[in-house]
Short mmCIF file of C-alpha atoms and ligand atoms in Angstrom, two decimals:
data_model
loop_
_atom_site.label_atom_id
_atom_site.label_comp_id
_atom_site.label_asym_id
_atom_site.label_seq_id
_atom_site.Cartn_x
_atom_site.Cartn_y
_atom_site.Cartn_z
CA MET A 248 -27.42 88.20 -94.79
CA GLU A 249 -24.24 87.57 -96.76
CA THR A 250 -25.96 88.18 -100.09
CA ALA A 251 -28.91 90.36 -99.00
CA PRO A 252 -29.66 93.53 -100.96
CA ARG A 253 -27.85 96.38 -99.26
CA SER A 254 -31.11 98.17 -98.40
CA GLU A 255 -32.27 95.13 -96.46
CA LEU A 256 -28.91 94.90 -94.72
CA ARG A 257 -29.19 98.57 -93.74
CA GLU A 258 -32.55 97.96 -92.08
CA VAL A 259 -31.05 95.18 -89.99
CA GLN A 260 -28.06 97.33 -89.10
CA ASP A 261 -30.20 100.27 -88.00
CA GLU A 262 -32.45 98.12 -85.89
CA ARG A 263 -29.52 96.35 -84.21
CA LEU A 264 -27.63 99.60 -83.73
CA GLN A 265 -30.56 101.11 -81.82
CA LYS A 266 -30.55 98.13 -79.48
CA THR A 267 -26.79 98.30 -79.09
CA VAL A 268 -26.87 102.01 -78.27
CA GLN A 269 -29.67 101.50 -75.77
CA ASN A 270 -27.71 98.72 -74.10
CA ALA A 271 -24.51 100.76 -73.96
CA TYR A 272 -26.28 103.83 -72.58
CA GLU A 273 -28.27 101.99 -69.95
CA ASN A 274 -25.58 99.60 -68.77
CA VAL A 275 -22.16 101.16 -69.31
CA GLU A 276 -21.37 104.24 -67.25
CA PHE A 277 -18.60 105.21 -69.64
CA TYR A 278 -21.01 105.43 -72.59
CA ARG A 279 -23.70 107.17 -70.56
CA GLU A 280 -21.18 109.89 -69.73
CA VAL A 281 -20.10 110.15 -73.37
CA PHE A 282 -23.71 110.64 -74.47
CA ASP A 283 -24.39 113.15 -71.71
CA GLU A 284 -21.24 115.15 -72.49
CA HIS A 285 -22.30 115.43 -76.12
CA GLY A 286 -25.90 116.28 -75.24
CA LEU A 287 -27.13 113.08 -76.87
CA THR A 288 -29.63 110.41 -75.90
CA PRO A 289 -29.99 106.97 -77.49
CA ASP A 290 -32.93 108.36 -79.51
CA ASP A 291 -30.51 110.56 -81.44
CA ILE A 292 -28.90 107.46 -82.97
CA GLU A 293 -31.58 106.01 -85.22
CA SER A 294 -29.37 104.88 -88.06
CA VAL A 295 -25.75 104.02 -88.75
CA GLU A 296 -25.60 107.40 -90.45
CA ASP A 297 -26.02 109.02 -87.05
CA LEU A 298 -22.94 107.29 -85.66
CA SER A 299 -20.71 110.21 -86.60
CA LYS A 300 -22.43 112.23 -83.86
CA LEU A 301 -20.57 110.05 -81.37
CA PRO A 302 -16.88 110.23 -80.49
CA PHE A 303 -14.62 107.23 -81.00
CA THR A 304 -13.95 104.52 -78.46
CA THR A 305 -10.21 103.90 -78.10
CA LYS A 306 -7.93 101.31 -76.61
CA GLU A 307 -7.18 103.86 -73.87
CA ASP A 308 -10.86 103.70 -72.89
CA PHE A 309 -10.47 99.97 -72.34
CA ARG A 310 -7.31 100.60 -70.35
CA ASP A 311 -8.94 103.33 -68.23
CA HIS A 312 -11.84 101.05 -67.40
CA TYR A 313 -9.78 97.96 -66.68
CA PRO A 314 -10.78 95.27 -66.02
CA THR A 315 -14.53 95.14 -66.75
CA GLY A 316 -15.71 98.77 -66.72
CA MET A 317 -16.74 98.56 -70.38
CA PHE A 318 -19.03 95.58 -69.72
CA ALA A 319 -22.79 96.02 -70.07
CA ARG A 320 -23.55 92.81 -68.19
CA GLU A 321 -22.85 91.56 -64.70
CA MET A 322 -20.45 88.67 -64.35
CA ASP A 323 -23.49 86.40 -63.70
CA ASP A 324 -24.44 86.69 -67.35
CA VAL A 325 -20.91 86.54 -68.71
CA VAL A 326 -19.94 82.99 -69.62
CA ARG A 327 -16.45 83.59 -71.00
CA ILE A 328 -13.57 86.02 -70.62
CA HIS A 329 -10.75 86.63 -73.08
CA ALA A 330 -7.96 89.18 -73.06
CA SER A 331 -5.99 90.85 -75.78
CA SER A 332 -2.24 90.46 -75.88
CA GLY A 333 -1.19 93.97 -75.00
CA THR A 334 2.52 94.53 -75.52
CA THR A 335 2.54 97.22 -72.84
CA GLY A 336 0.53 97.65 -69.68
CA LYS A 337 -2.58 95.75 -68.73
CA PRO A 338 -4.39 93.60 -71.28
CA LYS A 339 -7.83 94.56 -72.54
CA ILE A 340 -10.36 92.26 -70.89
CA VAL A 341 -13.37 91.24 -72.96
CA GLY A 342 -16.45 89.23 -71.98
CA TYR A 343 -19.21 87.28 -73.72
CA THR A 344 -22.72 86.13 -72.88
CA GLN A 345 -23.89 82.84 -74.35
CA ASP A 346 -25.68 84.82 -77.09
CA ASP A 347 -22.44 86.65 -77.84
CA LEU A 348 -20.60 83.36 -78.20
CA ASP A 349 -23.32 82.14 -80.58
CA VAL A 350 -22.94 85.24 -82.75
CA TRP A 351 -19.18 84.82 -82.76
CA SER A 352 -19.45 81.13 -83.71
CA LYS A 353 -21.77 81.98 -86.58
CA ALA A 354 -19.41 84.71 -87.80
CA VAL A 355 -16.48 82.27 -87.79
CA ALA A 356 -18.54 79.53 -89.45
CA ARG A 357 -19.41 81.96 -92.24
CA CYS A 358 -15.71 82.71 -92.58
CA LEU A 359 -14.87 79.05 -93.01
CA VAL A 360 -17.52 78.61 -95.69
CA ALA A 361 -16.28 81.71 -97.50
CA SER A 362 -12.77 80.24 -97.45
CA GLY A 363 -14.02 77.16 -99.29
CA LEU A 364 -14.45 74.78 -96.34
CA GLY A 365 -17.53 72.77 -95.43
CA PRO A 366 -18.90 70.34 -92.83
CA ASP A 367 -16.92 67.42 -94.28
CA ASP A 368 -13.56 69.06 -93.76
CA VAL A 369 -10.95 68.59 -91.05
CA VAL A 370 -9.49 71.79 -89.68
CA GLN A 371 -6.31 71.82 -87.62
CA ASN A 372 -6.50 74.81 -85.34
CA ALA A 373 -2.93 75.92 -84.61
CA TYR A 374 -3.86 79.20 -82.98
CA GLY A 375 -2.98 79.46 -79.31
CA TYR A 376 -5.77 78.49 -76.92
CA GLY A 377 -6.27 80.43 -73.70
CA LEU A 378 -6.96 84.10 -73.15
CA PHE A 379 -6.06 84.87 -76.77
CA THR A 380 -9.28 84.88 -78.83
CA GLY A 381 -7.70 83.04 -81.77
CA GLY A 382 -7.79 79.49 -80.46
CA LEU A 383 -11.26 79.18 -78.96
CA GLY A 384 -12.70 81.62 -81.51
CA LEU A 385 -11.76 79.45 -84.47
CA HIS A 386 -12.54 76.29 -82.51
CA GLN A 387 -16.18 77.09 -81.83
CA GLY A 388 -16.72 78.31 -85.41
CA ILE A 389 -15.35 75.04 -86.81
CA GLU A 390 -17.77 73.11 -84.58
CA GLU A 391 -20.64 75.44 -85.51
CA LEU A 392 -20.00 74.59 -89.15
CA GLY A 393 -20.07 70.90 -88.34
CA ALA A 394 -16.54 70.37 -89.58
CA THR A 395 -13.95 68.44 -87.57
CA VAL A 396 -11.66 70.48 -85.35
CA ILE A 397 -8.22 69.31 -84.25
CA PRO A 398 -7.54 71.56 -81.24
CA ILE A 399 -3.78 71.25 -81.43
CA GLY A 400 -3.03 74.85 -80.45
CA GLY A 401 0.22 76.69 -81.10
CA GLY A 402 3.70 75.20 -81.16
CA ASN A 403 4.90 71.59 -81.18
CA THR A 404 5.58 71.88 -84.87
CA GLN A 405 6.71 68.32 -85.55
CA ARG A 406 3.45 67.02 -84.16
CA GLN A 407 1.58 69.56 -86.29
CA VAL A 408 3.21 68.09 -89.37
CA GLU A 409 2.44 64.52 -88.29
CA MET A 410 -1.21 65.43 -87.70
CA LEU A 411 -1.43 67.11 -91.10
CA ALA A 412 -0.15 63.90 -92.65
CA ASP A 413 -1.84 61.28 -90.47
CA LEU A 414 -5.28 62.86 -90.16
CA GLY A 415 -5.23 64.42 -93.61
CA SER A 416 -6.23 67.86 -92.39
CA ASP A 417 -7.91 69.90 -95.14
CA ALA A 418 -7.07 73.22 -93.52
CA ILE A 419 -4.90 74.74 -90.85
CA SER A 420 -5.39 78.05 -89.07
CA CYS A 421 -2.25 79.82 -87.89
CA THR A 422 -0.21 82.99 -88.32
CA PRO A 423 1.35 83.55 -91.76
CA SER A 424 4.88 83.35 -90.39
CA TYR A 425 4.05 80.04 -88.72
CA ALA A 426 2.73 78.61 -91.98
CA LEU A 427 6.16 79.15 -93.51
CA TYR A 428 7.90 77.69 -90.49
CA LEU A 429 5.66 74.64 -90.75
CA ALA A 430 6.81 74.15 -94.33
CA GLU A 431 10.46 74.27 -93.23
CA VAL A 432 9.92 71.73 -90.45
CA ALA A 433 7.96 69.43 -92.78
CA ASP A 434 10.90 69.63 -95.18
CA ASP A 435 13.36 68.70 -92.44
CA MET A 436 11.17 65.79 -91.43
CA GLY A 437 11.23 64.48 -94.99
CA TYR A 438 7.61 65.29 -95.86
CA ASP A 439 6.65 66.99 -99.07
CA ILE A 440 4.00 69.24 -97.60
CA LYS A 441 2.59 69.92 -101.06
CA ASP A 442 1.64 66.25 -101.38
CA LEU A 443 -0.49 66.32 -98.23
CA PRO A 444 -4.29 66.82 -98.47
CA LEU A 445 -3.93 70.30 -96.91
CA ARG A 446 -5.58 72.79 -99.26
CA VAL A 447 -6.39 75.90 -97.23
CA VAL A 448 -4.35 77.95 -94.78
CA ILE A 449 -6.44 80.41 -92.83
CA PHE A 450 -4.00 82.95 -91.54
CA GLY A 451 -4.43 85.93 -89.28
CA ALA A 452 -3.20 87.73 -86.15
CA GLU A 453 -0.27 89.18 -88.11
CA PRO A 454 -0.28 91.48 -91.12
CA CYS A 455 0.53 89.64 -94.33
CA THR A 456 1.71 91.18 -97.57
CA GLU A 457 0.71 89.84 -100.97
CA PRO A 458 4.20 88.41 -101.71
CA MET A 459 4.09 86.65 -98.33
CA ARG A 460 0.75 85.08 -99.25
CA GLU A 461 2.16 83.93 -102.59
CA GLU A 462 5.11 82.39 -100.78
CA ILE A 463 2.78 80.49 -98.42
CA GLU A 464 0.62 79.26 -101.31
CA GLU A 465 3.62 78.11 -103.29
CA ARG A 466 5.51 76.47 -100.44
CA LEU A 467 2.52 74.63 -99.01
CA GLY A 468 0.51 74.06 -102.18
CA VAL A 469 -2.58 75.70 -100.66
CA LYS A 470 -4.94 78.59 -100.95
CA GLY A 471 -3.94 81.21 -98.38
CA ILE A 472 -6.96 82.96 -96.89
CA ASP A 473 -6.66 86.01 -94.69
CA ILE A 474 -8.98 86.24 -91.68
CA TYR A 475 -9.36 89.38 -89.57
CA GLY A 476 -10.65 90.29 -86.18
CA LEU A 477 -9.76 91.80 -82.85
CA SER A 478 -10.68 90.93 -79.29
CA GLU A 479 -12.26 94.30 -78.51
CA ILE A 480 -14.83 93.70 -81.25
CA VAL A 481 -15.20 89.91 -80.93
CA GLY A 482 -12.01 88.09 -81.93
CA PRO A 483 -11.24 86.47 -85.28
CA GLY A 484 -14.22 86.33 -87.62
CA VAL A 485 -15.02 90.00 -88.18
CA SER A 486 -14.04 89.51 -91.81
CA ILE A 487 -12.37 87.04 -94.16
CA GLU A 488 -11.41 86.67 -97.77
CA CYS A 489 -13.67 84.54 -99.94
CA GLU A 490 -12.21 82.24 -102.57
CA GLU A 491 -11.89 85.22 -104.92
CA GLN A 492 -9.14 86.54 -102.59
CA ASN A 493 -10.10 90.05 -103.48
CA GLY A 494 -10.73 91.73 -100.15
CA LEU A 495 -12.14 90.53 -96.83
CA HIS A 496 -15.92 90.40 -96.46
CA ILE A 497 -17.05 92.07 -93.23
CA TRP A 498 -20.15 90.47 -91.70
CA GLU A 499 -21.99 93.75 -91.68
CA ASP A 500 -25.08 92.53 -89.88
CA TYR A 501 -22.79 91.97 -86.85
CA PHE A 502 -20.14 94.68 -87.26
CA TYR A 503 -20.53 98.12 -88.82
CA PRO A 504 -17.38 99.49 -90.47
CA GLU A 505 -16.25 103.06 -91.14
CA VAL A 506 -12.92 104.28 -92.47
CA VAL A 507 -11.54 107.58 -91.15
CA ASP A 508 -8.49 109.73 -91.58
CA PRO A 509 -6.24 108.59 -88.71
CA ASN A 510 -5.11 112.17 -88.04
CA THR A 511 -8.37 114.12 -88.23
CA GLY A 512 -10.91 111.37 -87.53
CA ASP A 513 -13.00 112.55 -90.50
CA PRO A 514 -14.49 109.94 -92.82
CA VAL A 515 -12.46 109.37 -96.00
CA GLU A 516 -13.99 109.09 -99.48
CA GLU A 517 -15.11 105.59 -100.44
CA GLY A 518 -12.12 103.63 -101.72
CA GLU A 519 -9.57 105.81 -99.95
CA GLU A 520 -7.27 104.38 -97.32
CA GLY A 521 -7.79 105.21 -93.67
CA GLU A 522 -8.18 103.73 -90.23
CA LEU A 523 -10.85 101.09 -89.76
CA VAL A 524 -13.45 101.96 -87.12
CA LEU A 525 -15.90 99.26 -86.02
CA THR A 526 -19.19 99.24 -84.13
CA THR A 527 -20.63 96.00 -82.78
CA LEU A 528 -24.27 95.38 -83.74
CA ALA A 529 -25.04 92.10 -82.02
CA LYS A 530 -23.09 91.94 -78.79
CA ASP A 531 -24.65 92.18 -75.35
CA ALA A 532 -21.84 91.88 -72.80
CA LEU A 533 -19.51 94.31 -74.50
CA PRO A 534 -21.19 96.71 -76.93
CA VAL A 535 -18.55 98.89 -78.58
CA LEU A 536 -19.37 102.06 -80.48
CA ARG A 537 -16.94 103.40 -83.09
CA TYR A 538 -13.82 101.56 -81.98
CA ARG A 539 -10.57 102.79 -83.51
CA THR A 540 -8.83 99.60 -84.57
CA GLY A 541 -5.52 101.22 -85.54
CA ASP A 542 -5.64 99.12 -88.74
CA LEU A 543 -5.32 100.84 -92.10
CA THR A 544 -7.56 99.69 -94.93
CA THR A 545 -10.01 100.72 -97.66
CA LEU A 546 -13.61 99.61 -98.18
CA ASN A 547 -15.16 98.36 -101.41
CA TYR A 548 -18.97 98.20 -101.58
CA ASP A 549 -19.23 96.57 -105.04
CA THR A 550 -20.85 93.14 -105.11
CA CYS A 551 -18.13 90.50 -105.13
CA GLU A 552 -17.74 87.86 -107.84
CA CYS A 553 -18.74 85.31 -105.18
CA GLY A 554 -22.19 86.92 -104.94
CA ARG A 555 -21.75 88.32 -101.44
CA THR A 556 -23.01 91.86 -101.07
CA CYS A 557 -21.34 92.66 -97.77
CA VAL A 558 -18.53 95.14 -98.00
CA ARG A 559 -14.93 94.08 -98.56
CA MET A 560 -11.95 95.58 -96.76
CA ASP A 561 -8.40 95.42 -98.07
CA ASN A 562 -6.14 93.07 -96.18
CA ILE A 563 -4.30 94.85 -93.42
CA THR A 564 -0.64 95.35 -94.18
CA GLY A 565 -0.11 98.15 -91.70
CA ARG A 566 -1.37 99.33 -88.37
CA ALA A 567 -1.29 103.03 -87.63
CA ASP A 568 0.71 102.03 -84.52
CA ASP A 569 3.29 100.08 -86.53
CA LEU A 570 4.47 103.06 -88.51
CA ILE A 571 8.24 103.30 -88.13
CA ILE A 572 9.74 106.76 -88.12
CA VAL A 573 13.49 106.88 -88.61
CA ARG A 574 15.21 110.21 -89.14
CA GLY A 575 11.92 111.72 -90.23
CA VAL A 576 11.14 109.04 -92.83
CA ASN A 577 7.98 106.98 -92.33
CA PHE A 578 7.49 103.41 -93.43
CA TYR A 579 5.71 100.21 -92.45
CA PRO A 580 7.40 96.86 -91.74
CA SER A 581 5.28 95.45 -94.58
CA GLU A 582 7.32 97.53 -97.04
CA VAL A 583 10.49 95.82 -95.87
CA GLU A 584 8.71 92.48 -96.11
CA SER A 585 7.69 93.05 -99.70
CA VAL A 586 11.33 93.67 -100.64
CA VAL A 587 12.55 90.62 -98.71
CA LEU A 588 10.07 88.42 -100.58
CA GLU A 589 11.25 89.71 -103.96
CA PHE A 590 14.61 87.98 -103.64
CA ASP A 591 14.87 84.23 -104.17
CA GLU A 592 18.37 84.32 -102.69
CA ILE A 593 16.99 85.11 -99.22
CA ALA A 594 14.50 83.31 -97.00
CA PRO A 595 11.18 84.95 -96.07
CA HIS A 596 12.33 85.94 -92.58
CA TYR A 597 13.66 89.29 -91.44
CA ARG A 598 14.10 91.56 -88.47
CA ILE A 599 14.27 95.31 -88.15
CA ASP A 600 16.31 96.96 -85.40
CA ILE A 601 16.20 100.66 -84.67
CA ARG A 602 18.77 102.16 -82.36
CA ARG A 603 19.74 105.63 -81.33
CA GLU A 604 23.46 106.34 -81.45
CA ASP A 605 24.84 109.82 -80.76
CA ASN A 606 21.31 111.20 -81.01
CA LEU A 607 20.90 109.75 -84.46
CA ASP A 608 18.47 106.98 -85.39
CA LYS A 609 20.06 103.96 -87.04
CA LEU A 610 18.08 101.44 -89.03
CA GLU A 611 19.42 97.93 -89.23
CA ILE A 612 17.77 95.18 -91.26
CA THR A 613 18.72 91.54 -90.93
CA VAL A 614 17.76 89.00 -93.57
CA GLU A 615 18.51 85.34 -93.91
CA LEU A 616 20.20 83.66 -96.86
CA ALA A 617 18.27 80.93 -98.61
CA GLU A 618 19.33 77.42 -97.67
CA ASP A 619 21.00 76.79 -101.04
CA PHE A 620 22.61 80.21 -101.50
CA ASP A 621 26.14 80.06 -102.92
CA GLY A 622 26.51 83.39 -104.74
CA SER A 623 28.30 86.61 -103.92
CA ARG A 624 27.19 88.15 -100.63
CA SER A 625 28.41 91.62 -101.41
CA ASP A 626 26.61 91.69 -104.73
CA LEU A 627 23.41 90.48 -103.09
CA THR A 628 23.78 93.01 -100.27
CA SER A 629 24.05 95.90 -102.65
CA ARG A 630 21.09 94.75 -104.74
CA ILE A 631 18.87 94.40 -101.66
CA GLN A 632 20.06 97.76 -100.30
CA LYS A 633 19.20 99.40 -103.59
CA ARG A 634 15.66 97.98 -103.57
CA LEU A 635 15.18 98.96 -99.93
CA SER A 636 16.24 102.52 -100.55
CA ASN A 637 13.88 102.72 -103.54
CA VAL A 638 10.93 101.39 -101.58
CA LEU A 639 11.59 103.12 -98.25
CA SER A 640 13.09 106.32 -99.75
CA PHE A 641 15.80 105.73 -97.19
CA THR A 642 18.90 103.55 -97.14
CA PRO A 643 19.20 101.35 -94.06
CA ASP A 644 22.40 102.01 -92.14
CA LYS A 645 23.17 98.35 -92.05
CA LEU A 646 21.97 95.29 -93.90
CA ASP A 647 23.04 92.01 -92.36
CA LEU A 648 22.92 88.74 -94.25
CA VAL A 649 22.90 85.80 -91.87
CA GLU A 650 22.97 82.07 -92.55
CA TYR A 651 19.72 80.20 -93.07
CA GLY A 652 17.89 79.45 -89.83
CA ASN A 653 19.51 82.24 -87.82
CA ILE A 654 16.48 84.46 -87.41
CA ALA A 655 14.29 83.15 -84.60
CA ARG A 656 11.05 81.48 -85.71
CA THR A 657 7.95 81.98 -83.60
CA GLU A 658 6.10 78.81 -82.75
CA VAL A 659 3.52 80.35 -80.45
CA GLY A 660 1.82 83.71 -80.77
CA LYS A 661 2.70 86.58 -83.03
CA VAL A 662 6.09 86.94 -84.62
CA GLN A 663 8.12 89.97 -83.55
CA ARG A 664 9.94 91.59 -86.41
CA VAL A 665 10.57 95.11 -85.22
CA TYR A 666 12.89 95.83 -82.29
CA ASP A 667 12.95 99.49 -81.38
CA HIS A 668 15.79 100.03 -78.94
CA ARG A 669 15.39 103.79 -78.76
CA GLY A 670 14.53 105.23 -75.39
CA GLN A 671 15.67 102.12 -73.57
ZN1 ZN B 797 -16.44 87.42 -102.25
#
């Protein structure tokens, strides 16, 4: 399916979509009501082209039907539960039948192959295990491939480094910020991480800019491969970069992508940026139709250099939700990150604080000096400020340079970089 002619892929998509719609309509009250309200029956959705007749599914729908109201199967048939890490309110609960787990494993196994790994490789899985889909999701895909999994989980960084060295891990899966932290700890422990057999870092769960990827590749002497997914759709494994590193292939026989204008919900022209909307095509316990991911991307349908025909999405550097609005100016944290990574004099760590003082928003950015920095702080401050105001079209009210190691590293889970203190 990865290299099938697109017409053949479309036939598979249409056939699976019809089954998915039937399942959602018959077994999920929420979807039955949606269809009824719009005067539709499952027969009206014959092809993926008919999807636009349906409204979107949103994260609020998951919240409103907490915990398992979106499930199309009874708990008897559900063999595993995961939950998304919601920052506010209740988590989104997701469930899988054994068939669903098999599909997920295959999707992740494909990802690993696309990233350049094979059955002979050893993969150290440093994603957190538990309700988070990252740990077990990667784990089962590594086993499906027939590679060797080291289920080390998140944290315990010194042991991670020892395992990398002692077991000669070929790959590690973790967040991009953790990959950099790993390099620092390896340094402190006296290892030259570049000399280790490690050759691939599969990173996900956090947005990663291109300069951040370059930093990871340089510091660790690896290929940095971006993987994408979300619990509501399946977990990690919806898409991944191939070795060309030119967009993430979406496994379109399992997940159907659309890109829409986040404000109007209308489809954008091919190649234009918009919000990614996904429909599951091969999931029984939790069929999801037109889910608004909140992630901004573009789609490219050209056949990739690697020979895969399935569509590529741009790597996600911003979520619609992450947009920061300060005194009427909009920007994404990734724009700050790209500036931070431009300067050799500072380390690739930063935090953004937004406060409201006297009814006025104040933007404060904190960056960390490189370990060997011995130049003029005021000169560096003004150069960074100048770049920030060019990129953000806005000059931060305060730019703090702190000593190396003073911005908290995240060993487990996603790094928090933005602290919005307004309204608190
Ligand atoms: Zn490719």
